[in-house]
CSV table of C-alpha atoms and ligand atoms in Angstrom, one decimal:
chain,number,residue,atom,x,y,z
A,1,MET,CA,2.9,8.2,16.2
A,2,ASN,CA,0.0,8.1,18.4
A,3,SER,CA,0.6,7.5,22.0
A,4,ARG,CA,-1.4,4.2,21.9
A,5,THR,CA,1.5,2.8,19.8
A,6,ASN,CA,4.3,3.1,22.3
A,7,GLY,CA,4.5,-0.5,23.5
A,8,GLU,CA,4.5,-1.8,19.9
A,9,ARG,CA,7.1,0.5,18.4
A,10,ASP,CA,10.3,-1.6,18.8
A,11,ALA,CA,8.6,-4.8,18.1
A,12,VAL,CA,10.0,-6.0,14.9
A,13,LYS,CA,7.7,-8.8,13.8
A,14,ASN,CA,9.4,-11.4,11.6
A,15,ASN,CA,6.9,-14.2,11.6
A,16,ALA,CA,4.5,-15.9,9.5
A,17,ARG,CA,5.3,-13.8,6.5
A,18,ASN,CA,7.1,-16.2,4.3
A,19,LEU,CA,10.5,-14.4,4.4
A,20,ALA,CA,12.4,-17.3,3.2
A,21,PRO,CA,15.0,-15.9,0.6
A,22,ILE,CA,13.9,-16.6,-3.0
A,23,PRO,CA,16.0,-15.8,-6.1
A,24,LEU,CA,14.3,-12.6,-7.0
A,25,SER,CA,16.8,-11.7,-9.6
A,26,LYS,CA,16.1,-15.0,-11.4
A,27,LYS,CA,12.7,-14.1,-12.7
A,28,PRO,CA,11.2,-16.9,-14.7
A,29,ALA,CA,10.9,-16.2,-18.3
A,30,ALA,CA,7.1,-15.7,-18.5
A,31,GLU,CA,5.8,-18.1,-21.1
A,32,SER,CA,3.7,-16.7,-23.9
A,33,PHE,CA,0.3,-16.5,-22.8
A,34,TYR,CA,-1.2,-15.4,-26.2
A,35,PRO,CA,-1.0,-18.0,-28.9
A,36,ASN,CA,2.0,-17.1,-31.0
A,37,ARG,CA,2.5,-17.2,-34.8
A,38,SER,CA,5.7,-18.8,-35.9
A,39,VAL,CA,6.9,-15.5,-37.0
A,40,PRO,CA,5.4,-13.0,-34.3
A,41,GLY,CA,3.7,-9.8,-35.7
A,42,GLY,CA,5.9,-7.6,-33.7
A,43,ALA,CA,9.3,-9.3,-34.3
A,44,GLY,CA,11.9,-6.8,-35.0
A,45,LYS,CA,9.7,-3.9,-34.1
A,46,THR,CA,9.5,-1.6,-31.0
A,47,ALA,CA,6.9,-0.3,-28.6
A,48,CYS,CA,6.6,2.4,-26.1
A,49,ILE,CA,3.8,2.4,-23.5
A,50,ARG,CA,3.0,5.5,-21.6
A,51,THR,CA,0.7,5.4,-18.5
A,52,PHE,CA,-1.2,8.3,-16.9
A,53,GLY,CA,-3.4,8.3,-14.0
A,54,CYS,CA,-4.1,5.7,-11.2
A,55,GLN,CA,-2.9,2.2,-10.2
A,56,MET,CA,-5.7,0.6,-12.2
A,57,ASN,CA,-4.2,2.2,-15.4
A,58,VAL,CA,-0.8,1.1,-14.4
A,59,HIS,CA,-2.2,-2.4,-14.1
A,60,ASP,CA,-4.1,-2.3,-17.5
A,61,SER,CA,-0.8,-0.9,-19.1
A,62,ASP,CA,1.0,-4.1,-17.7
A,63,ARG,CA,-1.6,-6.2,-19.3
A,64,MET,CA,-0.8,-4.6,-22.7
A,65,ARG,CA,2.8,-4.8,-22.1
A,66,ARG,CA,2.4,-8.6,-21.8
A,67,MET,CA,0.6,-8.7,-25.2
A,68,ILE,CA,3.0,-6.5,-26.9
A,69,ARG,CA,6.1,-8.6,-25.6
A,70,ASP,CA,4.3,-11.8,-26.7
A,71,ALA,CA,3.6,-10.4,-30.0
A,72,GLY,CA,7.5,-10.1,-30.3
A,73,TYR,CA,7.9,-6.2,-29.9
A,74,ALA,CA,10.9,-4.9,-27.9
A,75,GLU,CA,10.0,-2.2,-25.3
A,76,VAL,CA,11.6,1.2,-25.6
A,77,GLY,CA,11.5,4.3,-23.2
A,78,ARG,CA,11.4,7.1,-25.9
A,79,TYR,CA,8.7,8.0,-28.5
A,80,GLU,CA,11.3,8.6,-31.3
A,81,ASP,CA,12.5,5.0,-30.9
A,82,ALA,CA,9.3,3.3,-31.1
A,83,ASP,CA,7.3,1.7,-34.1
A,84,LEU,CA,4.2,1.6,-31.8
A,85,ILE,CA,3.2,3.9,-29.1
A,86,VAL,CA,0.4,3.2,-26.6
A,87,LEU,CA,-0.9,6.1,-24.5
A,88,ASN,CA,-3.0,4.6,-21.6
A,89,THR,CA,-5.0,7.4,-20.4
A,90,CYS,CA,-6.7,9.1,-17.4
A,91,TYR,CA,-9.8,11.2,-17.7
A,92,VAL,CA,-10.7,12.1,-14.1
A,93,ARG,CA,-9.5,15.7,-14.3
A,94,GLU,CA,-9.1,18.1,-17.1
A,95,ASN,CA,-5.5,18.5,-16.4
A,96,ALA,CA,-4.9,14.9,-17.2
A,97,VAL,CA,-6.6,15.3,-20.6
A,98,ASP,CA,-4.4,18.5,-21.3
A,99,ARG,CA,-1.2,16.4,-20.7
A,100,VAL,CA,-2.5,13.7,-23.1
A,101,ARG,CA,-3.2,16.3,-25.7
A,102,GLY,CA,0.4,17.7,-25.3
A,103,HIS,CA,1.8,14.1,-25.7
A,104,LEU,CA,-0.5,13.4,-28.9
A,105,GLY,CA,0.8,16.7,-30.4
A,106,GLU,CA,4.4,15.6,-30.0
A,107,ILE,CA,3.7,12.1,-31.3
A,108,ASN,CA,1.8,13.5,-34.2
A,109,ARG,CA,4.9,15.3,-35.3
A,110,LEU,CA,7.1,12.2,-35.1
A,111,LYS,CA,4.6,10.2,-37.2
A,112,ARG,CA,4.6,13.1,-39.9
A,113,GLU,CA,8.3,12.8,-39.8
A,114,GLY,CA,8.0,9.0,-40.3
A,115,ARG,CA,9.7,8.1,-37.0
A,116,VAL,CA,6.7,6.6,-35.4
A,117,LYS,CA,4.4,4.3,-37.2
A,118,LYS,CA,1.3,3.6,-35.2
A,119,VAL,CA,-0.3,5.3,-32.1
A,120,ALA,CA,-3.1,3.6,-30.0
A,121,LEU,CA,-5.1,5.7,-27.4
A,122,THR,CA,-6.4,3.5,-24.7
A,123,GLY,CA,-7.9,3.7,-21.1
A,124,CYS,CA,-10.4,6.1,-19.7
A,125,ILE,CA,-10.0,8.8,-22.5
A,126,GLY,CA,-10.5,5.9,-24.9
A,127,ALA,CA,-13.8,5.3,-23.4
A,128,ALA,CA,-15.0,8.8,-23.5
A,129,GLN,CA,-16.6,10.6,-26.3
A,130,GLU,CA,-13.8,13.1,-26.5
A,131,SER,CA,-11.6,10.3,-27.9
A,132,GLN,CA,-13.5,10.6,-31.3
A,133,GLU,CA,-12.1,14.2,-31.6
A,134,LEU,CA,-8.6,13.3,-30.5
A,135,GLU,CA,-8.5,10.4,-32.9
A,136,ARG,CA,-9.4,12.7,-35.9
A,137,GLN,CA,-7.2,15.7,-34.7
A,138,TYR,CA,-4.1,13.6,-34.0
A,139,GLY,CA,-4.3,10.7,-36.4
A,140,VAL,CA,-4.7,8.1,-33.8
A,141,ASP,CA,-4.7,4.4,-35.3
A,142,LEU,CA,-6.7,2.6,-32.8
A,143,VAL,CA,-8.9,3.8,-29.8
A,144,LEU,CA,-9.6,1.2,-27.0
A,145,GLY,CA,-11.7,1.8,-23.8
A,146,THR,CA,-11.0,-0.1,-20.5
A,147,HIS,CA,-13.5,-3.0,-21.5
A,148,ASN,CA,-12.1,-4.0,-24.9
A,149,THR,CA,-8.3,-4.2,-24.2
A,150,TYR,CA,-8.3,-7.7,-25.6
A,151,GLU,CA,-8.9,-6.1,-28.9
A,152,LEU,CA,-5.1,-4.9,-28.9
A,153,ALA,CA,-4.0,-8.5,-29.4
A,154,GLU,CA,-4.9,-8.4,-33.1
A,155,PHE,CA,-3.6,-4.9,-33.6
A,156,VAL,CA,-0.1,-5.9,-32.5
A,157,GLY,CA,-0.2,-9.0,-34.7
A,158,LEU,CA,-1.5,-11.8,-32.5
A,159,PRO,CA,-4.3,-13.9,-33.5
A,160,GLY,CA,-7.7,-12.1,-32.6
A,161,MET,CA,-9.3,-13.2,-29.5
A,162,GLU,CA,-12.7,-13.7,-28.1
A,163,GLU,CA,-14.1,-10.8,-25.9
A,164,THR,CA,-12.4,-11.2,-22.5
A,165,TYR,CA,-13.0,-9.4,-19.3
A,166,THR,CA,-10.0,-7.1,-18.8
A,167,PRO,CA,-9.0,-8.4,-15.3
A,168,GLU,CA,-8.6,-11.9,-16.7
A,169,LEU,CA,-6.1,-10.8,-19.1
A,170,PRO,CA,-2.6,-11.6,-17.6
A,171,GLY,CA,0.1,-9.0,-16.8
A,172,THR,CA,3.8,-9.6,-16.9
A,173,GLU,CA,5.0,-12.0,-14.0
A,174,GLY,CA,8.0,-12.6,-11.9
A,175,GLU,CA,8.0,-9.1,-10.4
A,176,HIS,CA,8.4,-8.7,-6.6
A,177,SER,CA,5.2,-6.8,-6.4
A,178,ALA,CA,2.0,-7.1,-8.5
A,179,PHE,CA,-1.5,-5.6,-8.8
A,180,VAL,CA,-4.4,-7.9,-8.8
A,181,THR,CA,-7.9,-6.5,-10.0
A,182,ILE,CA,-10.8,-7.9,-8.0
A,183,MET,CA,-13.6,-5.5,-9.3
A,184,THR,CA,-14.0,-3.0,-12.2
A,185,GLY,CA,-16.5,-0.1,-12.6
A,186,CYS,CA,-18.5,1.6,-10.0
A,187,ASN,CA,-22.2,1.8,-8.8
A,188,TYR,CA,-21.9,5.2,-7.1
A,189,GLN,CA,-22.8,8.4,-8.9
A,190,CYS,CA,-20.7,10.9,-7.1
A,191,SER,CA,-21.7,14.4,-8.5
A,192,TYR,CA,-18.1,15.2,-9.9
A,193,CYS,CA,-17.0,11.9,-11.1
A,194,VAL,CA,-16.7,10.5,-14.7
A,195,VAL,CA,-15.5,7.1,-13.5
A,196,PRO,CA,-19.0,5.3,-13.7
A,197,SER,CA,-19.3,6.7,-17.3
A,198,VAL,CA,-15.9,5.5,-18.6
A,199,ARG,CA,-15.5,2.2,-16.5
A,200,GLY,CA,-19.2,1.2,-16.3
A,201,ARG,CA,-21.0,-0.4,-13.5
A,202,MET,CA,-19.4,-2.7,-10.9
A,203,VAL,CA,-18.4,-6.1,-12.0
A,204,CYS,CA,-16.7,-8.3,-9.3
A,205,ARG,CA,-14.2,-11.0,-10.2
A,206,PRO,CA,-14.8,-14.5,-8.9
A,207,MET,CA,-12.9,-15.2,-5.6
A,208,GLU,CA,-11.5,-18.5,-7.1
A,209,ASN,CA,-10.0,-16.6,-10.1
A,210,VAL,CA,-8.4,-14.0,-7.8
A,211,VAL,CA,-6.9,-16.5,-5.5
A,212,GLU,CA,-5.7,-18.6,-8.4
A,213,GLU,CA,-3.9,-15.6,-10.0
A,214,ILE,CA,-2.4,-14.6,-6.5
A,215,ARG,CA,-1.0,-18.3,-6.2
A,216,ARG,CA,0.5,-17.9,-9.8
A,217,LEU,CA,2.1,-14.7,-9.0
A,218,VAL,CA,3.5,-16.0,-5.5
A,219,SER,CA,5.0,-19.0,-7.2
A,220,SER,CA,6.5,-16.7,-9.8
A,221,GLY,CA,8.5,-14.7,-7.0
A,222,THR,CA,5.8,-12.0,-6.1
A,223,ARG,CA,6.0,-11.1,-2.5
A,224,TYR,CA,3.7,-8.1,-2.4
A,225,VAL,CA,0.1,-8.1,-3.7
A,226,THR,CA,-2.1,-5.1,-3.9
A,227,LEU,CA,-5.8,-5.7,-4.6
A,228,LEU,CA,-7.4,-3.0,-6.9
A,229,GLY,CA,-10.7,-1.6,-7.7
A,230,GLN,CA,-12.5,1.8,-7.8
A,231,THR,CA,-14.4,0.6,-4.6
A,232,VAL,CA,-12.5,-2.6,-3.7
A,233,ASP,CA,-14.5,-2.9,-0.4
A,234,ALA,CA,-17.7,-3.2,-2.4
A,235,TRP,CA,-16.5,-6.6,-3.8
A,236,ARG,CA,-19.1,-9.3,-3.1
A,237,GLU,CA,-19.9,-12.8,-4.4
A,238,SER,CA,-22.8,-15.0,-3.3
A,239,GLY,CA,-23.1,-13.7,0.2
A,240,GLN,CA,-19.5,-13.3,0.6
A,241,ARG,CA,-18.0,-9.8,1.1
A,242,PHE,CA,-14.7,-8.1,0.7
A,243,CYS,CA,-13.6,-9.0,4.1
A,244,ASP,CA,-14.0,-12.6,3.4
A,245,LEU,CA,-12.0,-12.2,0.2
A,246,LEU,CA,-9.1,-10.2,1.8
A,247,GLY,CA,-8.9,-13.0,4.6
A,248,ARG,CA,-8.4,-15.6,2.1
A,249,VAL,CA,-5.8,-13.5,0.2
A,250,ALA,CA,-3.9,-12.8,3.4
A,251,GLU,CA,-3.5,-16.5,3.7
A,252,GLU,CA,-2.0,-16.7,0.3
A,253,ALA,CA,0.3,-13.7,-0.2
A,254,PRO,CA,3.2,-12.8,1.9
A,255,ARG,CA,2.3,-9.1,2.0
A,256,VAL,CA,-1.2,-7.5,1.0
A,257,TRP,CA,-2.5,-4.3,0.6
A,258,PHE,CA,-5.9,-2.9,-1.2
A,259,THR,CA,-7.1,0.4,-2.6
A,260,THR,CA,-9.4,2.3,-3.1
A,261,SER,CA,-12.1,1.8,-0.5
A,262,HIS,CA,-15.5,3.7,-0.2
A,263,PRO,CA,-16.6,4.7,3.4
A,264,SER,CA,-20.1,3.3,2.8
A,265,ASN,CA,-18.8,-0.2,2.1
A,266,MET,CA,-16.0,-0.4,4.7
A,267,GLU,CA,-17.0,-2.9,7.3
A,268,ASP,CA,-15.8,-2.8,10.9
A,269,ARG,CA,-14.6,-6.4,10.6
A,270,THR,CA,-12.5,-5.5,7.6
A,271,LEU,CA,-10.8,-2.8,9.7
A,272,ARG,CA,-10.2,-5.2,12.5
A,273,LEU,CA,-8.8,-7.8,10.1
A,274,ILE,CA,-6.3,-5.2,8.9
A,275,GLY,CA,-5.1,-5.0,12.7
A,276,GLU,CA,-5.2,-8.8,13.2
A,277,LYS,CA,-3.4,-10.3,10.1
A,278,ASP,CA,0.4,-10.1,10.0
A,279,THR,CA,0.5,-10.3,6.3
A,280,ILE,CA,-1.7,-7.2,5.7
A,281,VAL,CA,-0.2,-3.8,5.5
A,282,LYS,CA,-1.6,-1.5,8.1
A,283,ARG,CA,-2.3,1.2,5.8
A,284,LEU,CA,-5.8,2.5,5.0
A,285,HIS,CA,-6.7,4.8,2.0
A,286,LEU,CA,-10.4,5.9,2.6
A,287,PRO,CA,-11.5,8.9,0.6
A,288,VAL,CA,-13.6,11.3,2.6
A,289,GLN,CA,-13.8,14.3,-0.1
A,290,SER,CA,-15.2,16.7,2.3
A,291,GLY,CA,-15.8,17.3,6.0
A,292,SER,CA,-19.1,19.0,5.6
A,293,ASP,CA,-22.3,16.9,5.8
A,294,ARG,CA,-23.9,19.3,3.5
A,295,MET,CA,-21.4,18.9,0.7
A,296,LEU,CA,-21.3,15.1,1.3
A,297,LYS,CA,-25.0,15.2,0.3
A,298,VAL,CA,-24.4,17.5,-2.7
A,299,MET,CA,-21.7,15.0,-3.8
A,300,HIS,CA,-24.1,12.0,-3.2
A,301,ARG,CA,-21.4,10.3,-1.1
A,302,GLY,CA,-24.0,8.5,0.9
A,303,TYR,CA,-22.4,9.0,4.4
A,304,LYS,CA,-22.0,11.8,7.0
A,305,SER,CA,-18.8,12.9,8.5
A,306,GLU,CA,-19.8,11.3,11.9
A,307,ARG,CA,-19.9,7.9,10.1
A,308,TYR,CA,-16.6,8.4,8.7
A,309,ARG,CA,-15.1,9.5,12.0
A,310,ARG,CA,-16.4,6.3,13.6
A,311,LYS,CA,-14.8,4.2,10.8
A,312,ILE,CA,-11.5,5.9,11.5
A,313,GLU,CA,-11.8,5.3,15.3
A,314,VAL,CA,-12.2,1.6,14.5
A,315,PHE,CA,-9.1,1.5,12.2
A,316,ARG,CA,-7.0,3.6,14.8
A,317,GLU,CA,-8.1,1.1,17.5
A,318,ALA,CA,-7.4,-2.0,15.4
A,319,ALA,CA,-4.2,-0.7,14.0
A,320,PRO,CA,-2.8,2.0,16.4
A,321,ASP,CA,0.6,2.2,14.5
A,322,GLY,CA,-1.0,2.2,11.1
A,323,THR,CA,-1.2,5.0,8.4
A,324,LEU,CA,-4.4,6.6,7.2
A,325,SER,CA,-4.7,8.5,3.8
A,326,THR,CA,-7.6,10.2,2.1
A,327,ASP,CA,-8.9,12.1,-1.0
A,328,ILE,CA,-10.4,15.4,-0.6
A,329,ILE,CA,-11.8,17.9,-3.2
A,330,VAL,CA,-11.9,21.6,-2.6
A,331,GLY,CA,-14.0,24.1,-4.5
A,332,HIS,CA,-16.9,21.8,-5.5
A,333,PRO,CA,-19.7,24.0,-6.6
A,334,GLY,CA,-21.8,25.2,-3.6
A,335,GLU,CA,-18.9,24.8,-1.2
A,336,THR,CA,-19.0,27.6,1.4
A,337,GLU,CA,-16.3,29.0,3.9
A,338,GLY,CA,-18.3,27.1,6.5
A,339,ASP,CA,-18.1,23.8,4.5
A,340,HIS,CA,-14.4,24.4,4.3
A,341,GLU,CA,-13.8,25.0,7.8
A,342,GLU,CA,-15.6,21.6,8.5
A,343,THR,CA,-13.1,19.8,6.2
A,344,LEU,CA,-10.3,21.5,8.0
A,345,ARG,CA,-11.8,20.2,11.3
A,346,LEU,CA,-12.0,16.7,9.9
A,347,VAL,CA,-8.6,16.8,8.8
A,348,GLU,CA,-7.5,17.8,12.4
A,349,ASP,CA,-9.7,15.1,14.1
A,350,CYS,CA,-8.7,12.3,11.8
A,351,SER,CA,-4.9,13.2,11.7
A,352,PHE,CA,-4.3,11.8,8.4
A,353,ASP,CA,-0.8,10.6,7.5
A,354,SER,CA,-1.3,11.8,4.1
A,355,ALA,CA,-3.8,13.1,1.6
A,356,TYR,CA,-4.4,13.7,-2.1
A,357,VAL,CA,-6.0,17.1,-2.2
A,358,PHE,CA,-7.7,18.1,-5.5
A,359,LYS,CA,-9.2,21.3,-6.8
A,360,PHE,CA,-12.5,20.6,-8.3
A,361,SER,CA,-12.4,20.1,-12.0
A,362,PRO,CA,-15.6,20.2,-14.0
A,363,ARG,CA,-16.0,17.0,-16.1
A,364,ARG,CA,-18.3,17.0,-19.1
A,365,GLY,CA,-21.5,14.9,-18.4
A,366,THR,CA,-21.2,15.0,-14.6
A,367,GLU,CA,-23.9,16.6,-12.4
A,368,ALA,CA,-21.5,19.0,-10.8
A,369,ALA,CA,-20.4,20.4,-14.2
A,370,GLY,CA,-23.8,21.8,-14.6
A,371,LEU,CA,-24.2,23.4,-11.2
A,372,SER,CA,-24.1,27.2,-11.2
A,373,ASP,CA,-22.7,28.2,-7.9
A,374,THR,CA,-19.1,27.6,-8.6
A,375,VAL,CA,-16.3,28.6,-6.4
A,376,PRO,CA,-13.9,31.1,-8.0
A,377,GLU,CA,-10.4,29.8,-8.7
A,378,ASP,CA,-8.5,32.1,-6.1
A,379,VAL,CA,-10.7,30.8,-3.5
A,380,SER,CA,-10.1,27.2,-4.5
A,381,GLN,CA,-6.5,27.7,-4.5
A,382,ARG,CA,-6.5,29.2,-1.0
A,383,ARG,CA,-8.7,26.3,0.3
A,384,PHE,CA,-6.4,23.7,-1.4
A,385,VAL,CA,-3.2,25.3,0.2
A,386,GLU,CA,-5.0,25.4,3.7
A,387,VAL,CA,-6.2,21.7,3.5
A,388,LEU,CA,-2.7,20.6,2.2
A,389,ARG,CA,-0.9,22.5,5.0
A,390,ALA,CA,-3.3,21.0,7.6
A,391,VAL,CA,-2.5,17.6,6.5
A,392,GLU,CA,1.1,18.0,6.2
A,393,GLN,CA,1.5,19.5,9.8
A,394,ASN,CA,-0.6,16.6,11.2
A,395,ALA,CA,1.6,14.1,9.1
A,396,PHE,CA,4.9,15.6,10.1
A,397,ARG,CA,3.8,15.5,13.9
A,398,ARG,CA,2.8,11.8,13.6
A,399,ASN,CA,6.0,10.9,11.7
A,400,GLN,CA,8.2,12.6,14.2
A,401,ARG,CA,6.9,10.1,16.8
A,402,LYS,CA,8.3,7.3,14.8
A,403,ILE,CA,11.9,8.5,15.5
A,404,GLY,CA,13.8,5.9,17.5
A,405,SER,CA,11.4,2.8,16.4
A,406,VAL,CA,13.2,-0.2,14.8
A,407,GLU,CA,11.3,-1.2,11.7
A,408,GLU,CA,11.1,-4.2,9.2
A,409,ILE,CA,11.2,-2.5,5.8
A,410,TYR,CA,10.1,-3.9,2.6
A,411,VAL,CA,12.3,-2.5,-0.2
A,412,ARG,CA,10.0,-1.3,-2.9
A,413,HIS,CA,12.6,0.6,-5.1
A,414,GLY,CA,16.3,-0.1,-5.0
A,415,ARG,CA,19.0,2.5,-4.6
A,416,HIS,CA,19.2,5.0,-7.4
A,417,GLY,CA,22.5,6.6,-8.4
A,418,GLY,CA,23.1,10.3,-8.2
A,419,GLY,CA,21.4,11.8,-5.3
A,420,ARG,CA,22.2,15.5,-4.3
A,421,ASN,CA,25.8,16.6,-4.5
A,422,GLY,CA,26.5,13.2,-6.4
A,423,GLU,CA,25.8,11.0,-3.3
A,424,VAL,CA,24.5,7.4,-3.7
A,425,GLY,CA,20.8,7.7,-3.6
A,426,LYS,CA,18.7,5.6,-0.9
A,427,ALA,CA,16.3,2.8,-1.6
A,428,VAL,CA,12.7,3.4,-0.7
A,429,GLY,CA,10.9,1.1,1.4
A,430,GLU,CA,7.5,0.6,3.4
A,431,THR,CA,7.1,-0.4,6.8
A,432,TRP,CA,4.3,-2.8,8.0
A,433,SER,CA,2.4,0.4,9.3
A,434,GLY,CA,2.6,1.7,5.7
A,435,HIS,CA,5.1,4.5,6.3
A,436,ALA,CA,7.2,5.4,3.4
A,437,VAL,CA,11.0,5.1,4.4
A,438,HIS,CA,14.3,6.1,2.7
A,439,VAL,CA,16.9,3.5,3.8
A,440,PRO,CA,20.5,3.3,2.8
A,441,THR,CA,20.8,-0.3,1.6
A,442,ASP,CA,21.8,-2.1,-1.6
A,443,ALA,CA,19.0,-4.7,-1.0
A,444,GLU,CA,17.1,-5.5,-4.3
A,445,PRO,CA,13.3,-4.7,-4.5
A,446,GLY,CA,11.2,-7.4,-2.7
A,447,ARG,CA,13.7,-7.9,0.3
A,448,TYR,CA,13.3,-6.8,3.8
A,449,VAL,CA,15.7,-5.0,5.9
A,450,THR,CA,15.5,-4.0,9.7
A,451,ALA,CA,16.6,-0.5,10.6
A,452,LYS,CA,16.1,2.2,13.2
A,453,ILE,CA,14.2,5.3,12.1
A,454,GLU,CA,16.5,8.3,12.6
A,455,GLY,CA,14.5,11.1,11.1
A,456,ALA,CA,11.0,12.2,9.7
A,457,GLY,CA,9.7,14.6,7.2
A,458,PRO,CA,5.9,15.2,6.5
A,459,HIS,CA,6.0,12.7,3.7
A,460,VAL,CA,8.8,10.1,4.5
A,461,LEU,CA,10.8,8.7,7.2
A,462,TYR,CA,14.6,8.4,7.3
A,463,ALA,CA,16.2,5.1,8.4
A,464,GLY,CA,19.8,4.5,9.6
A,465,ASP,CA,22.0,1.6,8.2
A,466,PRO,CA,20.1,-1.7,8.4
A,467,SER,CA,21.2,-4.2,10.8
A,468,GLY,CA,22.0,-7.7,9.3
A,469,PRO,CA,21.8,-8.7,5.8
A,470,PRO,CA,18.6,-8.3,3.6
A,471,ARG,CA,16.0,-11.2,3.8
B,501,SAM,N1,-13.3,5.5,-6.2
B,501,SAM,C1,-12.6,6.3,-5.5
B,501,SAM,C2,-13.3,6.8,-4.4
B,501,SAM,O1,-14.6,7.1,-4.5
B,501,SAM,O2,-12.9,7.2,-3.4
B,501,SAM,C3,-11.8,7.2,-6.3
B,501,SAM,C4,-11.7,7.4,-7.7
B,501,SAM,S1,-11.1,8.8,-8.3
B,501,SAM,C5,-10.2,8.2,-9.7
B,501,SAM,C6,-9.9,9.4,-7.4
B,501,SAM,C7,-10.0,10.7,-6.9
B,501,SAM,O3,-10.2,11.7,-7.6
B,501,SAM,C8,-11.2,10.9,-6.0
B,501,SAM,O4,-11.5,10.3,-4.7
B,501,SAM,C9,-11.7,12.4,-6.0
B,501,SAM,O5,-11.0,13.0,-4.8
B,501,SAM,C10,-10.8,12.9,-7.2
B,501,SAM,N2,-11.8,13.4,-8.2
B,501,SAM,C11,-12.6,12.6,-9.0
B,501,SAM,N3,-13.3,13.3,-9.8
B,501,SAM,C12,-12.8,14.6,-9.5
B,501,SAM,C13,-13.1,15.9,-10.1
B,501,SAM,N4,-14.0,16.1,-11.2
B,501,SAM,N5,-12.4,17.0,-9.8
B,501,SAM,C14,-11.5,17.1,-8.8
B,501,SAM,N6,-11.3,15.7,-8.2
B,501,SAM,C15,-11.9,14.5,-8.6
B,502,SF4,FE1,-16.0,8.2,-8.7
B,502,SF4,FE2,-17.5,8.2,-6.5
B,502,SF4,FE3,-17.4,5.9,-8.0
B,502,SF4,FE4,-15.2,6.9,-6.5
B,502,SF4,S1,-17.2,6.1,-5.8
B,502,SF4,S2,-15.2,6.1,-8.6
B,502,SF4,S3,-15.5,9.0,-6.8
B,502,SF4,S4,-18.4,7.8,-8.7
């Protein structure tokens, strides 16, 4: 870790984070939110939900899961055991669509054999024109975009409902960690991106509804809340901005994170708040996309690399021990070797802890798909590897500096059996600085353990045996 963090390293904070043990294993049986018929439409039937893409889709799937359960369906993991299959899809890059096509082909075969009865295609592909072609080609029974999720109710045998803004539909409750949508859509028009056309313009959810949902989740046992939106930091409501909402949420939830932010909306006071509030995980995901001002302009990102660097300085100052991640696109039309070098320089300067690096994928209807100065595949591939390598080298160096520190670790996923050579696997946790850690503990997800970091790779830290019981 950065030298500024030395003094903080061993300070295991165990303060105002509401760590009193709660019976996580006794999840309250969520009451049916949807008015149930005396004989539920899905009674005796099974459903399988498959999710592709980002956290927004994972959360939308959870809302559909709630509907399907409330309709009486039992959830199964395999297509061949399901009466109903829901494919909740991503449209951001072409390879995501290719994957969905593969699944639809397999499902169509099962349907012809009579093993699957109905299939619904939902999410971002559902909102795109291409869905009509897929519907015809693969015999899809229901297509839903991201705005009309409420229509699934009637399809699964619940009484039809009025048009409802998707974030107001409840997900499952009683889980140790939960997503809470604070805004949908996006008002930017990045040259390469389909999100505005499939998710629409920005709509912000009222602060009171967000806070009320968080209170409900916390009282049902949730200890970790992640605020979601395509540009969460663009949230606003009658003079209040994202920083005000985050401050309020940080008072209600014992552990808070948010994603995804846009550099043009990110206020310095939000970055300082991350450092100040004990309940906020000190992890910032701030997509930069390119280090070249020329490319940032072509992409219509609305900021220059210098402004981005300044934001990062404020974050590092506010949370010296924190982690920083980003998204980078290589091979956007018009990207020269000089632009690529500037991206590598920015990666070096910002010293990211991790990054999602993508090769440009032309998307129908976007400005970039119509540009002629495309980058050859072999060049994109080389740039992709170079950026990835630079990120990993930095991340490895930074992670090495964590060795020896004692950390309070939030267990996200419990131990899984069958590690390499038949060893028992390790639990996966997260430090308050936002580092992913493998830790040998049987603690349930949602508990905290304290342990010393004994090793580090580019993507994850390795902790020794925890001291004391889980909290
Ligand atoms: N709203 C977020 C933002 O602006 O940073 C990101 C949303 S997008 C679903 C996630 C990431 O996918 C983007 O940050 C971008 O790096 C990548 N992406 C989007 N469209 C892409 C495309 N056509 N080709 C390659 N990567 C793309
Ligand atoms: Fe897409 Fe840009 Fe909006 Fe992010 S900010 S969702 S990349 S248009």
